[in-house]
XYZ file of C-alpha atoms in Angstrom:
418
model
C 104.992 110.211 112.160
C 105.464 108.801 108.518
C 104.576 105.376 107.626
C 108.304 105.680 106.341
C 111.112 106.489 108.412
C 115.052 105.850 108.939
C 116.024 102.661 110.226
C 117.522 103.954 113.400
C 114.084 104.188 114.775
C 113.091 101.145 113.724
C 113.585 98.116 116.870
C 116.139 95.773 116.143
C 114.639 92.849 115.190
C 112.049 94.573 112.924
C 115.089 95.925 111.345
C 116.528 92.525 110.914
C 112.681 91.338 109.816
C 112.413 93.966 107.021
C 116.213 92.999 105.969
C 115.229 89.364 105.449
C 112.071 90.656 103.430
C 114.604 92.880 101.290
C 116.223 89.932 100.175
C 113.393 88.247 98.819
C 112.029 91.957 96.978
C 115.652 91.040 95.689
C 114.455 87.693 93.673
C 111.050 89.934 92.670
C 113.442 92.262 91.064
C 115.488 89.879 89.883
C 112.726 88.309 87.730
C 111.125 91.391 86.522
C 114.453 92.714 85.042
C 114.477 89.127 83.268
C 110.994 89.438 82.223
C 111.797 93.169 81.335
C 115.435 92.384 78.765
C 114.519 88.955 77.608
C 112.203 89.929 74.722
C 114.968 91.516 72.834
C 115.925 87.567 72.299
C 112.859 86.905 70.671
C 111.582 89.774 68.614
C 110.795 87.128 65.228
C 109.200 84.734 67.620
C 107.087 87.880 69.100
C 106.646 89.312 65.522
C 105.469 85.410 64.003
C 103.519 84.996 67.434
C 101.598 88.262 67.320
C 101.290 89.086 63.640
C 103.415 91.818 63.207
C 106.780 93.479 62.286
C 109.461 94.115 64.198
C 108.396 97.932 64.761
C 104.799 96.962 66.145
C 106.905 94.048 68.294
C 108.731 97.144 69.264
C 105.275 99.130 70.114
C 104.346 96.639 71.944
C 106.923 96.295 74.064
C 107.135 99.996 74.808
C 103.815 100.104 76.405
C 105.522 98.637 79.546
C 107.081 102.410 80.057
C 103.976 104.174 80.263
C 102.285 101.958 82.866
C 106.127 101.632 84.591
C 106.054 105.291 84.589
C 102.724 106.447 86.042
C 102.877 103.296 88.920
C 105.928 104.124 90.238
C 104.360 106.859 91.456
C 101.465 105.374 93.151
C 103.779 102.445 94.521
C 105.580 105.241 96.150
C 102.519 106.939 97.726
C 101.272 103.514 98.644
C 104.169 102.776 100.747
C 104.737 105.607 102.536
C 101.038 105.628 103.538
C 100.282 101.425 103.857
C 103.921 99.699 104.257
C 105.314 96.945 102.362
C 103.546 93.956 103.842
C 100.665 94.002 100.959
C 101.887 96.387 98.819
C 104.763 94.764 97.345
C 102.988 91.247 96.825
C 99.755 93.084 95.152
C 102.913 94.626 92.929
C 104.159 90.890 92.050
C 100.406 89.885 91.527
C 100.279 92.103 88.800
C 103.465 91.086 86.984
C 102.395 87.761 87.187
C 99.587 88.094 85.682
C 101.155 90.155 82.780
C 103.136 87.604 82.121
C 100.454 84.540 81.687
C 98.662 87.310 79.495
C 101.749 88.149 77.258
C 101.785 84.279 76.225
C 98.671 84.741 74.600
C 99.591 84.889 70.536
C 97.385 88.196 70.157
C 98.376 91.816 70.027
C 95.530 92.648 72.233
C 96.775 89.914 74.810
C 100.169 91.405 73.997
C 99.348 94.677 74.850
C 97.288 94.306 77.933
C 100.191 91.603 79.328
C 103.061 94.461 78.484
C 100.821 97.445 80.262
C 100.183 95.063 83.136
C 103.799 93.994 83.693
C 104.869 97.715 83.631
C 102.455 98.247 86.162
C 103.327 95.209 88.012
C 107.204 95.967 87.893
C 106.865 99.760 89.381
C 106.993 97.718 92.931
C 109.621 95.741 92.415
C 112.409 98.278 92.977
C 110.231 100.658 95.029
C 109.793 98.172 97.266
C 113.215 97.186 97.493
C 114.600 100.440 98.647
C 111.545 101.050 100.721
C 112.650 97.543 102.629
C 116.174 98.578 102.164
C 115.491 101.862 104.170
C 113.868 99.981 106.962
C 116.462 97.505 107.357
C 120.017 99.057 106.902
C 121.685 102.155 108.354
C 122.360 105.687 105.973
C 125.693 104.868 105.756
C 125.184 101.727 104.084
C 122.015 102.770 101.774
C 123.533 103.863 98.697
C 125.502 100.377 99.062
C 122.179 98.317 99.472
C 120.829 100.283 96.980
C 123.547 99.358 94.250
C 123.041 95.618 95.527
C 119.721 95.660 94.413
C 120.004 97.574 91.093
C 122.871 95.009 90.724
C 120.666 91.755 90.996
C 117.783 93.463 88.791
C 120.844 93.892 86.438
C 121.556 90.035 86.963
C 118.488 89.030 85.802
C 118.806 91.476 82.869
C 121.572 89.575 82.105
C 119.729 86.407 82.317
C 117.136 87.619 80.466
C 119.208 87.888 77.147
C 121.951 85.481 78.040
C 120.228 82.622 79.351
C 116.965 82.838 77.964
C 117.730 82.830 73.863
C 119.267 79.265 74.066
C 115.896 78.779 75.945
C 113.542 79.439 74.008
C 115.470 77.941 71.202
C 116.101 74.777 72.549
C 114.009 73.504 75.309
C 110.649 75.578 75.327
C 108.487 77.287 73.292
C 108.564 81.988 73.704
C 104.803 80.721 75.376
C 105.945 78.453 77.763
C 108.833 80.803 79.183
C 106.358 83.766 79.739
C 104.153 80.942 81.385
C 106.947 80.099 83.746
C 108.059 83.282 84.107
C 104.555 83.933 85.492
C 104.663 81.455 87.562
C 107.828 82.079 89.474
C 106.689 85.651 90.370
C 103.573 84.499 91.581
C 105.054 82.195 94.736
C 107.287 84.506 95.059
C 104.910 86.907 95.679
C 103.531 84.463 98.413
C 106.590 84.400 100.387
C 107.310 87.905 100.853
C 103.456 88.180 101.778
C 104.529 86.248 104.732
C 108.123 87.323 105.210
C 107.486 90.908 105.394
C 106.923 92.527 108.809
C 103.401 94.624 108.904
C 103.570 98.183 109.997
C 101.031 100.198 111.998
C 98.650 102.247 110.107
C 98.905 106.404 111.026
C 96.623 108.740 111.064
C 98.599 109.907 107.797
C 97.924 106.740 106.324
C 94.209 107.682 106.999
C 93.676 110.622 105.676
C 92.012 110.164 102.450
C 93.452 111.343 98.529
C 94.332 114.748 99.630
C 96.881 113.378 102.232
C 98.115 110.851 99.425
C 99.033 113.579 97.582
C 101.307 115.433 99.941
C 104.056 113.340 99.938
C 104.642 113.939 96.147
C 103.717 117.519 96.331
C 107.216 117.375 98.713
C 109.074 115.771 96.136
C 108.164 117.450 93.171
C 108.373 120.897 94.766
C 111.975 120.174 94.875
C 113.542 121.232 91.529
C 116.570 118.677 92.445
C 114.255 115.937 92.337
C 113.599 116.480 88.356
C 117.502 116.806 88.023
C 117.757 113.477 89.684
C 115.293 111.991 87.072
C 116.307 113.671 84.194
C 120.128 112.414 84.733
C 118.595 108.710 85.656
C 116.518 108.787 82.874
C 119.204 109.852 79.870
C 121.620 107.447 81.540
C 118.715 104.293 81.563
C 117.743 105.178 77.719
C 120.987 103.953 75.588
C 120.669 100.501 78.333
C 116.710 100.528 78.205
C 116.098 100.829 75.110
C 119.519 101.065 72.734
C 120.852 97.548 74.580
C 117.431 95.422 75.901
C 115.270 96.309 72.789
C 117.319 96.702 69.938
C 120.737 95.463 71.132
C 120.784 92.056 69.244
C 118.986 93.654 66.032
C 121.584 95.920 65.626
C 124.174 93.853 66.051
C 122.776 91.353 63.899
C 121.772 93.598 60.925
C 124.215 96.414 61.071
C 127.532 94.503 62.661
C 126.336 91.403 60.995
C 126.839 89.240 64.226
C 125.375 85.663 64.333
C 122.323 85.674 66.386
C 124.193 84.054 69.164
C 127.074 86.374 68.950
C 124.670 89.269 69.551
C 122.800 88.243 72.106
C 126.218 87.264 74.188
C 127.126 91.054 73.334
C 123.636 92.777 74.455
C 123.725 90.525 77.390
C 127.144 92.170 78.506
C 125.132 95.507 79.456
C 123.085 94.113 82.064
C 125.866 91.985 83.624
C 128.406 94.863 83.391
C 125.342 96.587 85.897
C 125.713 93.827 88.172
C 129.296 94.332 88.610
C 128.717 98.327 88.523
C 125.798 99.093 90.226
C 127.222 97.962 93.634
C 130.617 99.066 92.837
C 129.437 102.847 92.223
C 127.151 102.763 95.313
C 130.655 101.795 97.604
C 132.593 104.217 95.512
C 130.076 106.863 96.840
C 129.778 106.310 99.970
C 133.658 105.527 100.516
C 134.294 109.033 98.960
C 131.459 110.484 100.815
C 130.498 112.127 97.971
C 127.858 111.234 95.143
C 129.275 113.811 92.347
C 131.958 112.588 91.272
C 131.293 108.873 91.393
C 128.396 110.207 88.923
C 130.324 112.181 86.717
C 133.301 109.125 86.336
C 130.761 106.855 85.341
C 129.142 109.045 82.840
C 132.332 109.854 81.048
C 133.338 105.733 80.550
C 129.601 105.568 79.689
C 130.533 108.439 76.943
C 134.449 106.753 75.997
C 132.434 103.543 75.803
C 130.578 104.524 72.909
C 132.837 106.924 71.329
C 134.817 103.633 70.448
C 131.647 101.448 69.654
C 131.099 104.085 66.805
C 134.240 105.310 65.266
C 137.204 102.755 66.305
C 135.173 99.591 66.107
C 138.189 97.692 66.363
C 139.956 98.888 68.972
C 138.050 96.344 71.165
C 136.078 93.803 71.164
C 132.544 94.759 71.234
C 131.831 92.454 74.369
C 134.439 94.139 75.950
C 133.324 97.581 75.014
C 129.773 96.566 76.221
C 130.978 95.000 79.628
C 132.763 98.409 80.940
C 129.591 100.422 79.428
C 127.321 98.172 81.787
C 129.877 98.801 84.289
C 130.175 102.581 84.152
C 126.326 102.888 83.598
C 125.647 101.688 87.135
C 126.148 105.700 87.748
C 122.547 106.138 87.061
C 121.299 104.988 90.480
C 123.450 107.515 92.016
C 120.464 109.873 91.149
C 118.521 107.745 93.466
C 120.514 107.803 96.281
C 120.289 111.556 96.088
C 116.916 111.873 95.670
C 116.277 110.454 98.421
C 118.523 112.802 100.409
C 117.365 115.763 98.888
C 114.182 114.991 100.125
C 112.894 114.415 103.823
C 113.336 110.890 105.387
C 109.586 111.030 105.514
C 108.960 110.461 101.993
C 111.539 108.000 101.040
C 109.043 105.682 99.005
C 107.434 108.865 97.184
C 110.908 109.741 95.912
C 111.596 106.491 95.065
C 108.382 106.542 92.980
C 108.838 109.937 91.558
C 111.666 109.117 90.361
C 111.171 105.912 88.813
C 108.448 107.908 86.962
C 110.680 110.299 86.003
C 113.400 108.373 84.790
C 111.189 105.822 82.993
C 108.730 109.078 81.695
C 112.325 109.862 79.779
C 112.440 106.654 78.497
C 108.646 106.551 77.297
C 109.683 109.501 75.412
C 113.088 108.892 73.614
C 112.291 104.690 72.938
C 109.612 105.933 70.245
C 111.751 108.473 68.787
C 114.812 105.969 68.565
C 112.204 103.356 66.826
C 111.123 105.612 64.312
C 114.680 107.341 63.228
C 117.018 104.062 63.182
C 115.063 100.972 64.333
C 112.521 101.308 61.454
C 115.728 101.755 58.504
C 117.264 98.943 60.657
C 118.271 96.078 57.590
C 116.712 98.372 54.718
C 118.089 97.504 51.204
C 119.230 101.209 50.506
C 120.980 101.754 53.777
C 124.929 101.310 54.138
C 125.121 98.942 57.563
C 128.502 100.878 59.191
C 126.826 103.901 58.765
C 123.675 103.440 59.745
C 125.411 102.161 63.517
C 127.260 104.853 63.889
C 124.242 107.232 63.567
C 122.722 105.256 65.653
C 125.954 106.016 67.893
C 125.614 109.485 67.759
C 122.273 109.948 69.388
C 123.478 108.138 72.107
C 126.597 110.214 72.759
C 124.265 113.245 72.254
C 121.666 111.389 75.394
C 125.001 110.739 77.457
C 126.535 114.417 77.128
C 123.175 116.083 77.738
C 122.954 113.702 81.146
C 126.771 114.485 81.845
C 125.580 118.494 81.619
C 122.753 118.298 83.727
C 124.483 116.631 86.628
C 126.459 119.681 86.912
C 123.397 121.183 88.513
C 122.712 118.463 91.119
C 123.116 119.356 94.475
C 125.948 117.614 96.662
C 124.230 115.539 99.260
C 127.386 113.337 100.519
C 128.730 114.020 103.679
C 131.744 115.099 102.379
C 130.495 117.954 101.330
C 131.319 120.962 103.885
C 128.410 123.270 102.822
C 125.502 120.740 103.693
């Protein structure tokens, strides 16, 4: 048997044990989401700290992708194979330790810290839904799995909202990333000691070769690149559009004060905390993961419409709250993913398609940066117009993720031909 399986077969209080340890993979998540938004409040201090514009700031920052990318898929393998017990801490160690490292004013420093927090972060919400799996029942899943997408989405939040009067107020960009570090180092500690340790098998044994069978499962299943190609085009306009160049924009091309545009970015992430959840009950009440999706990507899609051609129809807070909302449809993929694949491979799917989803973002954050980040506030360039092509390639990313879901298979039980 799998180092994974489903929680029915899992005794009682172990089940209990591995929900308690969930909770705290909650806080780990929590803090790398915050770790994760909250440079988007500080791109001048970043640029001043490390020497550069706001396009290398923006380089910089990206590398987190490519290291979030590739480690998802060795947290995956890791868990199925070793469990969560050191695993997930060894994850936290490595975020913490990005974050000491980013407060060094150096690119180099900067660079390394970023990569290392990527890598550090692909266990945070692997190891949440691998602890999630263990200690709730399928029909609750896809709702524990919005929970925790919704408290990463907190700290998102937090990240923007709470941390710019921070680190313009009370400490210094260096003493926040210090902190920061800090924080996910205990709790690292504790869920060492909360989480319940699982008995090695003779799968968990059985060298690189055996590694690599769980993913060749996943990724022989063309409906696990669906489920990361609609995850990824949904994370992209939230990723990168809201937690890296949210305030920016709003600043240069909507000519917001710097605290009105961080109050607006901020809305995305919190609108996830409300939405994540809300689409993962909305799922399973309908029994059905389709159209749950497809509702959410259309608001997604009316959400920006308006942003970009009737600014002042709404508030843009407004706007941006239901958008966070409706883009909680993007860990539907997840939930399907994982029920497209055997039960046996749960944290491999999780993996593949964090590195999926986040292998999307690698690619479209550059392409963003060098098309409208890098004309963002140039003399020459007419402000309204320059947002509303910057609007455009996001309704293009959101359409192309609303066509793809088409193909996605129907995994709720509501659906007779299961």
């Amino acid at each position: 048997m799998s180092s994974v399986s489903s929680s029915s077969a899992i005794p009682q209080p172990q089940t209990r044990a591995f929900a308690i340890a969930w909770g705290c993979a909650l806080i780990f998540y929590f803090l790398e989401y915050a770790g994760r938004s909250a440079p988007a409040v500080m791109i001048p201090e970043l640029s001043q700290a490390f020497g550069v514009n706001a396009l290398g700031v923006s380089s910089i920052l990206g590398t987190y992708y490519y290291t979030y990318a590739t480690t998802s898929l060795i947290a995956g393998v890791l868990l199925d194979r070793l469990g969560a017990k050191y695993v997930v801490p060894a994850g936290m160690a490595i975020l913490g330790l990005g974050c000491l490292l980013f407060a060094v004013p150096q690119v180099a420093a900067g660079n390394v810290g970023r990569l290392l927090q990527g890598a550090g972060s692909a266990f945070a919400f692997t190891g949440a839904v691998y602890l999630a799996s263990h200690g709730f029942s399928a029909q609750r899943l896809a709702t524990a799995i919005g929970l925790t997408q919704c408290l990463g989405m907190l700290g998102g939040s937090a990240g923007q909202i709470a941390v710019g009067p921070l680190i313009h107020g009370v400490m210094s960009v260096a003493s926040f990333w210090v902190l920061l570090g800090v924080l996910v180092l205990v709790t690292g500690a504790i869920l060492l000691v909360l989480t319940p340790r699982e008995p090695r098998t003779a799968a968990a044994e059985s060298g690189v070769l055996g590694l690599l069978d769980t993913y060749k499962i996943v990724f022989s299943n063309p409906q696990s690149y669906l489920c990361g190609l609609v995850a990824g085009l949904l994370f992209v306009p939230t990723t990168i559009g809201d937690m890296v160049w949210g305030v920016r924009f709003f600043q240069e091309d909507k000519l917001f004060t710097y605290q009105s545009a961080v109050f607006a970015a901020s809305m995305v992430p919190l609108g996830w905390f409300i939405g994540c959840p809300l689409l993962g009950w909305l799922a399973d009440m309908l029994h059905r993961r389709k159209p749950a999706l497809a509702g959410g990507i259309v608001v997604m899609l009316l959400c920006v419409a308006q942003l970009t051609y009737l600014p002042a129809l709404l508030p843009a807070w407004l706007t941006l709250l239901i958008f966070g909302v409706a883009s909680g449809a993007a860990m539907i993929p997840y939930t399907i993913i994982k029920e497209v694949n055997p039960d046996r491979v749960k944290g491999s799917a999780t993996g593949g398609i964090n590195f999926l989803t986040f292998s999307v973002t690698a690619l479209i954050g550059p392409i963003f940066a060098s098309h409208f980040g890098k004309t963002l506030g140039a003399i020459n360039a007419d402000p309204a117009e320059h947002f509303r092509h910057a609007g455009v390639f996001w309704i293009a990313i959101i359409t192309l993720a609303l066509l793809v879901s088409l193909a996605l298979k129907e995994t709720g039980q509501g659906n007779i031909n299961r």
